[in-house]
């Protein structure tokens, strides 16, 4: 008997009509595609589906009982309609209208139980299924207790898919199991063939749980193997070793440092120092909450490389940040960073800023400094450094605020030279463990968990401007008080504004780039069908405040649409205390460091993601004075949006907020960021629920790749990688 396997096309296996429909509507082409189209859920034949649980707009499949079925004559066309009302256990109703009523009246009768399927909508204030389809439930005792409900489409209802799946499973030979038997045994996992059958046709609840667990494992293994291969290939490349050199620039810097490093800074610093001393490139992510002191850690790494006679590049996502980094590196280095200047120290190096907005002459000089090696440290934006800069000998690339880049971009930054520079990635967004193990799984991860002492606490308060307008008055008064005490204040708005006077489009590109991967699209989650006013804009708010409640204060504006040199001027003026109140977009989110800024007001705070709010407020309380953050919102209490804001106000633990953020957003977006092009091979894996599996799979994957770097002895696993991360990614791995 010739069975079929996972690669067999559905054309020829199923009837042409069914195969065409599966291809056209669900993009399923092979037997493998179809058996990997898992049920969304299972309904108990004996129970009616809870109608209250349905969501508007969803294509739903329910078990229901026909309550009434009434034949109606259509006025506009010939023929009759059958108006059917179906009910659940608790008497909640859903209406469905079928054409060809005269035929169906003999089939759909009151009391009948059936599966009904269609798009949930509201008509005349009643819930209905549009384009409904139905399938009577057989009353056979021998029949399976569960009905598998599939993600379905119009004219391709769940039961038709189920029928196709059954046909295919009947002929399918058990596929070779890619998971080594030893892992299966250790983890108590069923074989692949069995799992595939059980997930579609479970006899018991335990059946589909076990099947699902097994299939989750496949996905976790696919991802972890891909990453293990990447890590392995990356460390095999040659790099220049830069061991610590006694009596060098790093020693001089440490000796001059006005504070003691925290225990975390020391520990992470030691890990990095050891990495840099190897002849293979470092690939390390340092995560530390805002203010954890990452810059010092990065600078010490750069100095170690400079001591080895090589250069370091520091990349920031925007020009404002690049300029800010250059300034703070120079400030930290003091005379040690002023090589070539009169007051430089003996072993000094040079910090060169390279941005697109430099005047031509300055830019030429900066390029020359990089090329000649005169600049030990070059700071710039990614675009610039990637495209135009030649280095004498680039030994280390530091990427700030990494979470905005994908895996490929990470590699592109390092070029294809003979020797690969070491890579240090810094992120201020705390990353939940599972995300670190997947999205950043090609990097070693270090964390700075404690903040340097002397950091002032930030008190965060939600200001319900919609319910208590008087509170807003208090906000402006508070700002005046802060300024009267000699402090400075940020006011953050979700939007720049100024498009044709009012424009409702999203913030400009640069700001859009800054939207955290960890955050939902600003405003996209508003559930009022676009009824809300557009988000507040910098260009409207700033003049309104300057002429109104903040009259007499020096109000500045900062956003991504300003020409770069103007941005820089504004930031400098704010740093110098020449601006009292800075009205800005999220450009102030990362890296900006003005210790004298003690208060931040975030307007329309509900339009930002949790992690983003946390990042933003990290900009205040960086000096000795206590910081305050006011989250202004007009969403009413009792809503999810308000709960999110209360969560931010309730904790300063960035890791906790990152976890909450992950829970609140569609995590598919996180995993999706790992995949390019074609349909995702990740269907069941959840970064929230499968931490144990991901962690165990990582262990196995590392072991396997250590022994079999190209997976040559594990063809099944190589295929799994292909299936899960996509061929493009898998091919890409080959090129690394
Ligand atoms: P982030 O991790 O947000 O980049 P920074 O590196 O900008 O944090 O550090 C924030 C501030 O704390 C800076 O002014 C920095 O000089 C200071 N800082 C860093 N490490 C320490 C330390 N060990 N003790 C005291 N202050 C420190
Ligand atoms: Mg920083």
XYZ file of C-alpha atoms and ligand atoms in Angstrom:
764
model
C 0.000 0.000 0.000
C 1.462 3.315 -0.928
C 0.763 5.865 1.752
C 1.312 9.566 1.534
C 3.804 11.666 3.428
C 3.968 15.219 4.679
C 5.356 16.521 1.379
C 2.588 15.054 -0.756
C 0.558 17.793 -2.454
C -3.069 18.028 -1.428
C -3.967 18.144 -5.118
C -4.526 14.517 -5.970
C -4.863 13.460 -2.372
C -8.126 15.283 -1.855
C -10.711 16.151 -4.454
C -9.763 19.086 -6.654
C -12.455 21.310 -5.215
C -11.362 20.750 -1.623
C -7.679 21.096 -2.465
C -8.340 24.337 -4.345
C -10.334 25.767 -1.478
C -7.659 24.913 1.095
C -5.017 26.512 -1.105
C -6.978 29.630 -1.917
C -8.510 30.348 1.448
C -5.986 29.047 3.937
C -2.774 28.833 1.929
C -2.480 25.098 2.633
C -0.833 23.138 -0.166
C 0.728 19.949 1.154
C -0.359 17.201 3.497
C 2.111 18.651 5.975
C 0.491 22.093 5.731
C -2.900 20.595 6.432
C -1.952 18.409 9.377
C -0.131 21.386 10.856
C -3.331 23.396 10.606
C -4.254 22.578 14.172
C -7.686 22.909 15.717
C -8.181 26.200 17.464
C -10.207 24.479 20.155
C -12.429 21.508 20.811
C -16.110 21.583 21.545
C -17.894 19.002 23.535
C -20.595 17.424 21.416
C -22.847 17.212 24.439
C -22.623 20.888 25.372
C -23.861 24.011 23.686
C -21.303 26.745 23.098
C -21.496 29.794 25.340
C -22.677 32.549 23.016
C -21.552 35.283 25.401
C -17.972 34.193 24.775
C -18.055 35.090 21.080
C -16.219 38.073 19.789
C -17.541 40.504 17.239
C -15.909 40.057 13.880
C -14.616 36.563 14.598
C -15.380 33.635 12.324
C -17.008 31.416 14.924
C -18.107 27.816 15.030
C -20.627 26.959 17.731
C -22.671 24.019 18.873
C -26.207 25.316 19.323
C -29.820 24.262 19.404
C -32.376 25.636 16.987
C -34.984 27.604 18.877
C -37.171 28.908 16.043
C -37.020 28.598 12.260
C -39.351 30.870 10.312
C -39.874 30.949 6.586
C -40.042 34.457 5.090
C -40.735 35.607 1.588
C -38.200 38.051 0.230
C -39.529 41.268 -1.145
C -36.764 42.294 -3.459
C -35.971 38.941 -4.952
C -37.768 35.762 -5.578
C -37.419 32.934 -3.120
C -37.719 32.443 0.572
C -35.485 33.000 3.562
C -35.264 30.826 6.613
C -34.819 33.039 9.666
C -33.330 30.879 12.386
C -32.702 31.693 16.027
C -30.273 29.432 17.832
C -29.681 29.311 21.573
C -27.062 28.240 24.039
C -27.509 26.530 27.419
C -28.424 29.778 29.130
C -30.925 30.878 26.544
C -28.713 33.470 24.882
C -29.649 33.876 21.251
C -27.926 34.281 17.947
C -29.780 34.751 14.686
C -28.837 33.278 11.336
C -30.509 33.833 8.004
C -30.334 31.169 5.316
C -31.250 31.552 1.668
C -32.978 28.674 -0.096
C -35.394 28.611 2.805
C -37.927 26.355 1.207
C -35.375 23.548 0.992
C -33.790 24.067 4.379
C -37.028 24.269 6.347
C -37.144 20.494 6.266
C -33.640 20.188 7.682
C -33.308 23.018 10.186
C -36.089 22.504 12.677
C -36.633 23.668 16.239
C -34.872 21.363 18.677
C -32.177 20.344 16.230
C -28.573 20.477 17.438
C -25.959 21.435 14.929
C -22.680 23.155 14.350
C -23.203 26.668 13.043
C -20.482 28.748 11.578
C -20.190 32.307 10.334
C -18.907 35.740 11.109
C -20.234 37.222 14.334
C -21.869 40.598 13.784
C -24.582 42.811 15.163
C -27.776 43.536 13.256
C -30.736 45.410 14.727
C -28.949 45.278 18.061
C -28.919 41.505 17.974
C -26.005 39.146 17.612
C -26.044 37.286 14.345
C -23.939 35.029 12.188
C -23.506 36.381 8.684
C -23.152 33.937 5.817
C -24.000 31.140 8.197
C -23.346 27.524 7.406
C -24.392 24.538 9.400
C -23.694 20.886 9.912
C -26.081 18.655 11.841
C -24.490 16.767 14.728
C -24.857 13.039 14.363
C -26.404 11.385 17.337
C -24.228 8.299 17.105
C -23.084 6.879 20.434
C -19.786 5.696 18.972
C -18.790 9.024 17.718
C -15.856 10.966 19.258
C -16.761 13.128 22.217
C -15.004 16.200 20.816
C -15.496 18.202 17.683
C -12.286 19.864 16.535
C -12.898 23.463 15.607
C -10.501 24.794 12.981
C -9.578 28.287 11.964
C -12.018 28.482 9.070
C -13.053 30.802 6.288
C -16.162 31.787 4.405
C -17.389 28.846 2.350
C -14.781 26.659 3.981
C -16.328 25.809 7.327
C -14.541 24.017 10.122
C -16.282 20.698 9.442
C -15.127 20.615 5.842
C -11.578 21.124 7.021
C -12.073 18.371 9.596
C -13.232 16.025 6.856
C -10.153 16.758 4.744
C -7.895 16.234 7.751
C -9.490 12.843 8.411
C -9.021 11.746 4.808
C -5.377 12.728 4.911
C -4.684 11.169 8.307
C -6.204 7.877 7.111
C -3.614 7.590 4.369
C -0.653 9.174 6.101
C 2.279 6.928 6.932
C 3.733 7.786 10.307
C 6.410 10.390 9.583
C 9.968 9.820 10.745
C 10.241 11.440 14.113
C 12.830 14.236 14.107
C 13.091 14.340 17.901
C 15.730 11.906 19.148
C 14.092 9.044 21.046
C 16.199 9.858 24.061
C 14.686 13.336 24.370
C 11.204 11.951 23.801
C 11.681 9.442 26.565
C 13.205 11.925 28.977
C 10.389 14.395 28.438
C 7.579 11.852 28.179
C 6.521 12.958 24.704
C 4.448 10.925 22.241
C 5.820 10.198 18.799
C 5.182 12.714 16.047
C 2.708 10.563 14.088
C 0.680 9.849 17.154
C 0.746 13.486 18.257
C -0.482 14.657 14.859
C -3.393 12.201 14.963
C -4.271 13.026 18.529
C -4.282 16.773 18.120
C -6.872 16.431 15.371
C -8.879 13.521 16.710
C -8.574 13.403 20.471
C -10.494 10.777 22.417
C -9.901 12.434 25.741
C -8.722 15.738 27.044
C -5.448 14.161 28.104
C -4.967 13.135 24.466
C -4.897 16.578 23.039
C -2.884 17.966 25.915
C -0.140 15.412 25.337
C -0.278 15.958 21.582
C -0.035 19.694 21.955
C 2.872 19.461 24.395
C 4.756 17.327 21.907
C 4.136 19.713 19.029
C 5.125 22.695 21.155
C 8.392 20.876 21.751
C 9.038 20.620 18.046
C 8.635 24.347 17.659
C 10.801 25.137 20.658
C 13.491 22.770 19.367
C 13.362 24.278 15.884
C 13.909 27.762 17.241
C 16.572 26.762 19.724
C 18.496 24.692 17.210
C 18.502 27.569 14.754
C 19.847 29.819 17.467
C 22.393 27.298 18.698
C 23.717 26.986 15.157
C 23.922 30.751 14.891
C 25.750 31.091 18.176
C 28.127 28.371 17.182
C 28.899 29.857 13.766
C 29.323 33.301 15.251
C 31.902 32.204 17.783
C 33.802 30.212 15.204
C 34.669 33.345 13.271
C 38.072 34.835 13.953
C 38.300 38.026 15.940
C 41.145 40.077 17.318
C 41.863 39.317 20.952
C 42.164 42.373 23.161
C 43.167 41.216 26.612
C 43.258 43.758 29.416
C 46.538 45.665 29.325
C 47.896 46.814 32.648
C 48.798 50.467 32.821
C 46.631 51.382 29.868
C 43.748 53.730 29.275
C 41.285 51.476 31.070
C 43.371 51.485 34.227
C 43.730 55.246 34.078
C 39.969 55.578 33.623
C 39.172 53.295 36.545
C 41.577 55.208 38.744
C 39.873 58.499 37.894
C 36.292 57.259 38.189
C 34.505 59.354 40.839
C 32.312 56.487 42.019
C 32.717 52.808 42.808
C 31.310 50.367 40.275
C 28.294 48.444 41.505
C 28.723 44.718 42.054
C 26.714 44.121 38.876
C 28.872 46.467 36.823
C 31.940 44.630 38.084
C 30.560 41.187 37.345
C 29.319 42.056 33.863
C 32.539 43.970 33.236
C 34.550 40.849 34.064
C 32.464 38.737 31.665
C 33.019 41.249 28.902
C 36.741 41.575 29.627
C 37.102 37.805 29.323
C 35.096 37.760 26.065
C 37.248 40.475 24.542
C 40.395 38.558 25.371
C 39.331 35.658 23.116
C 40.154 35.164 19.469
C 36.504 34.718 18.626
C 33.934 37.465 18.631
C 31.932 38.324 21.695
C 28.161 38.346 21.173
C 26.758 39.753 24.335
C 23.591 41.513 25.337
C 23.666 43.601 28.485
C 20.272 44.453 29.807
C 19.845 46.870 32.618
C 17.001 49.038 33.666
C 17.224 52.737 32.910
C 19.908 54.290 35.040
C 21.591 50.985 35.810
C 24.871 52.379 34.517
C 25.300 50.609 31.201
C 27.244 53.452 29.611
C 30.160 53.025 31.993
C 30.184 49.300 31.323
C 30.257 49.908 27.563
C 32.926 52.557 27.856
C 35.191 50.274 29.864
C 34.849 47.626 27.151
C 35.719 50.197 24.501
C 38.782 51.296 26.439
C 40.027 47.731 26.711
C 39.851 47.469 22.924
C 41.535 50.829 22.445
C 44.280 49.659 24.792
C 44.726 46.764 22.374
C 45.408 49.227 19.568
C 41.988 48.937 17.937
C 38.902 51.102 17.620
C 35.402 50.938 18.999
C 32.204 52.173 17.388
C 29.099 53.051 19.332
C 25.839 53.059 17.434
C 22.659 54.802 18.491
C 19.261 54.735 16.820
C 18.989 58.496 16.322
C 21.264 61.471 15.870
C 20.079 63.056 19.098
C 21.131 59.990 20.991
C 24.410 59.654 19.160
C 25.275 63.247 20.029
C 24.234 62.665 23.610
C 26.361 59.532 23.846
C 29.373 61.325 22.461
C 28.926 64.048 25.035
C 28.522 61.693 27.961
C 31.468 59.536 26.886
C 33.603 62.651 26.653
C 32.376 63.822 30.046
C 33.151 60.451 31.631
C 36.589 60.334 30.035
C 37.570 63.896 30.840
C 41.180 64.578 29.747
C 41.493 60.892 28.800
C 39.168 61.535 25.878
C 40.842 64.611 24.487
C 43.773 63.260 22.503
C 45.198 65.919 20.266
C 43.875 68.721 22.448
C 45.997 70.882 24.710
C 44.750 69.567 28.029
C 44.716 65.915 27.075
C 46.067 63.239 29.337
C 49.084 61.219 28.362
C 47.355 58.067 27.209
C 44.310 59.850 25.879
C 42.171 58.735 22.976
C 39.735 60.684 20.848
C 35.949 60.417 20.792
C 34.595 61.341 17.377
C 30.962 62.008 16.599
C 29.860 61.165 13.124
C 26.364 62.111 12.012
C 24.771 63.007 8.721
C 24.091 66.530 9.834
C 27.695 67.512 10.502
C 28.930 70.372 8.318
C 30.938 69.011 5.389
C 34.346 69.932 6.727
C 33.686 68.480 10.162
C 32.314 65.374 8.610
C 35.347 64.918 6.414
C 37.551 65.293 9.468
C 35.485 62.742 11.406
C 35.718 60.241 8.547
C 39.434 60.824 8.413
C 39.763 60.257 12.168
C 37.975 56.952 11.818
C 39.994 55.881 8.820
C 43.361 56.872 10.201
C 42.687 55.383 13.597
C 43.106 58.760 15.295
C 39.680 58.266 16.837
C 39.692 55.408 19.301
C 35.960 55.757 19.726
C 33.533 56.708 16.954
C 29.933 57.440 17.874
C 27.206 57.627 15.261
C 23.914 56.339 13.971
C 23.753 52.872 12.458
C 22.907 53.998 8.991
C 25.902 56.209 8.778
C 28.448 53.880 10.217
C 27.212 50.954 8.186
C 27.306 52.768 4.890
C 30.134 55.199 4.773
C 32.759 54.759 7.399
C 36.041 52.973 6.958
C 37.898 52.116 10.131
C 41.593 51.586 10.565
C 40.942 48.563 12.768
C 37.472 48.136 14.221
C 37.636 45.861 17.237
C 34.297 46.392 18.964
C 30.822 47.499 18.013
C 28.550 48.686 20.802
C 24.897 48.925 19.883
C 22.699 50.951 22.168
C 19.039 50.150 22.654
C 19.183 47.000 20.673
C 15.575 45.995 21.009
C 14.794 48.035 17.959
C 16.766 45.810 15.629
C 16.361 42.391 14.190
C 18.796 39.550 14.045
C 19.891 40.312 10.472
C 20.537 43.927 11.271
C 22.728 42.836 14.116
C 24.922 40.964 11.700
C 24.932 43.610 8.999
C 26.457 46.022 11.465
C 29.505 43.913 11.791
C 30.391 43.793 8.156
C 32.163 40.935 6.459
C 35.754 41.710 7.251
C 38.439 39.128 7.778
C 38.153 39.530 11.478
C 34.785 40.065 13.042
C 34.542 42.849 15.592
C 33.258 41.941 19.021
C 29.641 42.905 19.593
C 28.146 44.388 22.715
C 24.459 45.139 22.675
C 22.844 47.206 25.383
C 19.180 47.412 26.084
C 17.325 49.314 28.752
C 14.167 47.347 28.184
C 14.178 44.508 30.627
C 13.582 41.362 28.691
C 11.534 38.497 30.056
C 13.547 35.292 30.204
C 11.743 33.563 27.381
C 12.203 36.525 25.071
C 15.882 36.626 25.919
C 16.091 32.947 25.023
C 14.360 33.321 21.681
C 14.408 36.742 20.086
C 17.851 37.384 21.540
C 18.786 33.743 21.703
C 21.856 34.169 19.525
C 23.457 36.345 22.177
C 24.862 35.642 25.604
C 22.858 37.648 28.084
C 24.105 39.575 31.116
C 21.948 41.651 33.390
C 22.587 44.678 35.581
C 19.884 44.288 38.163
C 20.769 46.843 40.817
C 20.785 50.586 40.360
C 23.757 52.635 41.524
C 23.232 54.002 44.993
C 22.006 57.522 45.374
C 19.398 57.063 42.670
C 16.231 58.817 43.773
C 12.924 57.024 43.724
C 10.327 57.978 41.157
C 6.787 58.413 42.383
C 4.290 57.693 39.626
C 0.686 58.847 39.759
C -2.186 58.362 37.348
C -4.053 61.599 36.683
C -7.601 60.884 35.479
C -8.102 64.110 33.555
C -11.371 62.893 32.077
C -13.039 62.289 35.429
C -11.322 64.961 37.480
C -10.415 67.940 35.307
C -9.300 69.853 38.403
C -6.396 67.419 38.709
C -4.990 68.731 35.491
C -4.774 72.177 37.070
C -2.776 70.553 39.865
C -0.422 69.099 37.265
C 0.430 72.491 35.812
C 0.803 73.938 39.290
C 3.172 71.132 40.192
C 5.278 71.887 37.147
C 5.553 75.527 38.167
C 6.649 74.437 41.645
C 9.366 72.183 40.250
C 10.661 74.961 38.036
C 10.500 77.446 40.927
C 12.843 75.117 42.807
C 15.272 75.278 39.933
C 14.335 71.938 38.394
C 13.315 70.988 34.885
C 10.365 69.098 33.493
C 9.505 66.899 30.519
C 6.065 66.828 28.976
C 5.633 63.907 26.610
C 2.972 63.662 23.894
C 2.248 60.705 21.627
C 2.393 62.715 18.433
C 4.358 65.470 16.728
C 1.431 67.150 14.985
C 1.608 69.914 12.454
C 0.450 67.856 9.466
C -1.826 70.212 7.512
C -2.669 71.940 10.687
C -4.236 68.970 12.388
C -3.244 65.641 10.785
C -4.096 62.436 12.558
C -1.363 60.232 11.186
C 1.156 58.458 13.366
C 4.264 60.196 14.540
C 6.987 60.844 12.025
C 9.266 58.108 10.852
C 12.033 58.674 13.286
C 9.674 58.542 16.199
C 7.985 55.549 14.711
C 11.348 53.832 14.670
C 11.560 54.514 18.307
C 8.396 52.698 19.127
C 9.508 49.835 21.224
C 9.221 46.327 19.901
C 7.788 45.616 23.289
C 4.940 48.008 22.814
C 1.678 47.790 20.992
C 1.160 50.354 18.284
C 0.335 53.624 19.831
C -3.407 54.041 19.953
C -3.990 50.912 17.934
C -5.702 49.228 20.817
C -8.366 51.849 21.236
C -11.607 49.931 21.166
C -13.917 52.743 20.274
C -13.781 52.337 16.530
C -11.792 55.494 15.916
C -14.269 57.695 17.752
C -11.602 59.143 19.976
C -9.971 62.445 19.356
C -6.534 62.155 17.810
C -3.683 61.838 20.269
C -2.233 65.041 21.661
C 0.577 66.564 19.637
C 3.709 68.400 20.670
C 3.083 71.229 18.228
C -0.378 71.909 19.676
C 0.373 71.338 23.327
C 3.566 73.398 23.583
C 2.166 76.767 22.451
C -1.055 76.124 24.372
C 0.872 75.677 27.601
C 3.353 78.467 26.962
C 0.541 80.936 26.504
C -1.673 79.374 29.144
C -0.943 77.557 32.378
C 2.836 77.639 31.970
C 3.083 81.263 30.921
C 6.402 82.823 31.815
C 8.307 79.516 31.819
C 10.845 78.737 29.129
C 9.175 76.053 27.026
C 11.123 74.141 24.367
C 10.083 71.451 21.920
C 11.823 68.302 20.741
C 10.640 65.742 18.220
C 11.942 63.593 15.420
C 10.900 65.970 12.670
C 13.191 68.759 13.721
C 16.309 69.108 11.600
C 19.132 67.251 13.377
C 21.142 70.309 14.291
C 18.073 71.906 15.818
C 17.428 68.773 17.862
C 20.951 68.956 19.086
C 20.656 72.632 19.962
C 17.478 71.985 21.927
C 19.020 69.075 23.838
C 22.066 71.144 24.700
C 19.921 74.033 25.868
C 17.900 71.678 28.044
C 21.036 70.118 29.466
C 22.409 73.586 30.181
C 19.233 74.522 32.054
C 18.203 77.132 29.506
C 14.864 75.444 28.977
C 12.515 74.813 31.905
C 9.947 72.626 30.250
C 10.660 70.372 27.310
C 7.596 69.262 25.369
C 8.650 66.210 23.410
C 7.709 62.971 21.722
C 9.268 59.656 22.681
C 12.615 60.887 21.371
C 13.390 61.455 25.026
C 12.661 57.837 25.759
C 16.135 56.467 25.522
C 19.452 57.517 26.849
C 18.719 61.176 27.444
C 20.331 62.058 30.737
C 19.639 65.377 32.436
C 19.967 64.932 36.208
C 18.267 68.242 36.929
C 15.021 67.067 35.303
C 12.831 65.940 38.166
C 9.331 65.680 36.748
C 7.733 64.142 33.732
C 4.161 64.560 32.602
C 3.006 62.020 30.037
C -0.106 63.176 28.217
C -2.462 60.581 26.752
C -0.418 58.062 28.695
C -2.808 55.278 27.692
C -1.474 55.544 24.154
C 1.916 54.189 25.165
C 3.012 50.668 25.951
C 3.968 49.624 29.456
C 7.646 49.213 28.796
C 7.704 52.485 26.964
C 6.162 54.346 29.891
C 8.723 52.763 32.141
C 11.534 53.854 29.824
C 10.161 57.343 29.640
C 9.920 57.883 33.360
C 13.468 56.609 33.726
C 14.489 60.005 32.364
C 13.635 61.699 35.669
C 15.076 61.188 39.126
C 18.540 60.692 37.694
C 20.016 63.262 40.022
C 19.776 63.645 43.778
C 16.262 65.102 43.832
C 13.308 62.710 43.900
C 11.488 62.277 40.619
C 7.807 62.423 39.892
C 5.961 61.046 36.896
C 2.364 61.949 36.159
C 0.430 59.753 33.761
C -2.383 61.866 32.385
C -5.245 60.029 30.733
C -8.888 60.468 29.960
C -9.778 56.798 29.718
C -12.262 55.919 32.445
C -11.397 53.773 35.435
C -12.359 50.132 35.261
C -10.968 49.702 31.745
C -7.963 47.600 30.795
C -6.189 50.710 29.617
C -6.486 52.187 33.091
C -5.345 48.962 34.713
C -2.192 49.079 32.619
C -1.461 52.592 33.828
C -2.119 51.567 37.419
C 0.377 48.751 36.940
C 3.052 51.222 35.849
C 2.243 53.452 38.807
C 2.297 50.453 41.124
C 5.783 49.115 40.442
C 9.195 50.359 39.454
C 10.363 46.852 38.602
C 11.079 46.933 34.896
C 11.240 43.151 34.646
C 7.789 42.798 36.126
C 6.416 45.382 33.696
C 8.099 43.706 30.757
C 6.386 40.466 31.704
C 3.023 42.198 31.984
C 3.618 43.884 28.670
C 4.251 40.537 27.071
C 1.008 39.233 28.495
C -0.943 42.142 27.138
C 0.324 42.167 23.603
C -0.046 39.613 20.954
C 3.101 37.665 21.447
C 2.995 36.515 17.876
C 4.535 39.849 17.127
C 7.524 38.993 19.253
C 8.127 35.638 17.681
C 7.152 37.012 14.301
C 10.107 39.357 14.516
C 12.353 36.304 14.273
C 10.893 35.135 11.064
C 11.080 36.498 7.623
C 8.837 36.092 4.664
C 6.617 33.099 4.530
C 3.995 31.892 6.914
C 5.211 31.300 10.403
C 6.087 27.783 11.447
C 5.330 28.756 14.999
C 1.757 27.964 15.824
C 1.639 26.757 19.378
C 4.751 28.063 21.071
C 4.013 30.728 23.644
C 6.613 32.891 25.298
C 4.349 33.180 28.297
C 3.311 29.637 28.902
C 6.238 27.582 27.700
C 9.188 28.913 29.594
C 10.183 25.474 30.927
C 10.037 23.855 27.515
C 11.973 26.668 25.859
C 14.632 26.476 28.506
C 14.951 22.677 28.308
C 14.979 22.765 24.502
C 17.770 25.312 24.635
C 19.838 22.916 26.713
C 19.296 20.003 24.306
C 19.893 22.177 21.266
C 23.205 23.426 22.575
C 24.331 19.882 23.352
C 23.339 18.592 19.944
C 24.982 21.432 18.037
C 28.165 21.107 20.069
C 28.506 17.548 18.837
C 27.004 18.018 15.381
C 27.506 21.668 14.358
C 25.796 21.397 10.966
C 23.110 18.947 12.049
C 24.528 16.619 9.399
C 23.789 13.597 11.573
C 20.332 14.849 12.449
C 18.548 15.403 9.140
C 15.171 15.339 10.846
C 16.171 18.158 13.141
C 17.612 20.129 10.233
C 14.220 19.859 8.571
C 12.535 20.945 11.749
C 14.649 24.097 11.795
C 13.602 24.711 8.240
C 9.969 24.199 9.011
C 9.933 26.356 12.088
C 12.093 29.336 11.273
C 11.409 29.267 7.561
C 13.630 28.344 4.696
C 14.901 31.844 4.160
C 16.152 31.998 7.700
C 17.609 28.534 7.500
C 19.415 29.427 4.283
C 20.538 32.593 5.843
C 22.095 30.569 8.604
C 24.160 28.762 6.025
C 25.676 31.978 4.856
C 26.739 33.213 8.248
P 21.863 53.631 31.661
O 22.002 52.221 32.106
O 20.463 54.117 31.701
O 22.550 53.900 30.354
P 23.860 55.404 32.607
O 25.023 54.623 32.216
O 23.456 56.547 31.750
O 22.601 54.451 32.781
O 24.052 55.857 34.093
C 23.190 56.770 34.700
C 23.946 57.686 35.622
O 24.485 56.960 36.715
C 25.092 58.356 34.922
O 25.129 59.696 35.325
C 26.298 57.597 35.421
O 27.453 58.387 35.421
C 25.901 57.203 36.830
N 26.511 55.968 37.307
C 26.830 54.874 36.583
N 27.384 53.926 37.365
C 27.408 54.427 38.615
C 27.872 53.919 39.881
N 28.412 52.706 39.997
N 27.736 54.711 40.959
C 27.187 55.941 40.846
N 26.758 56.484 39.692
C 26.857 55.746 38.583
Mg 22.238 54.782 28.558
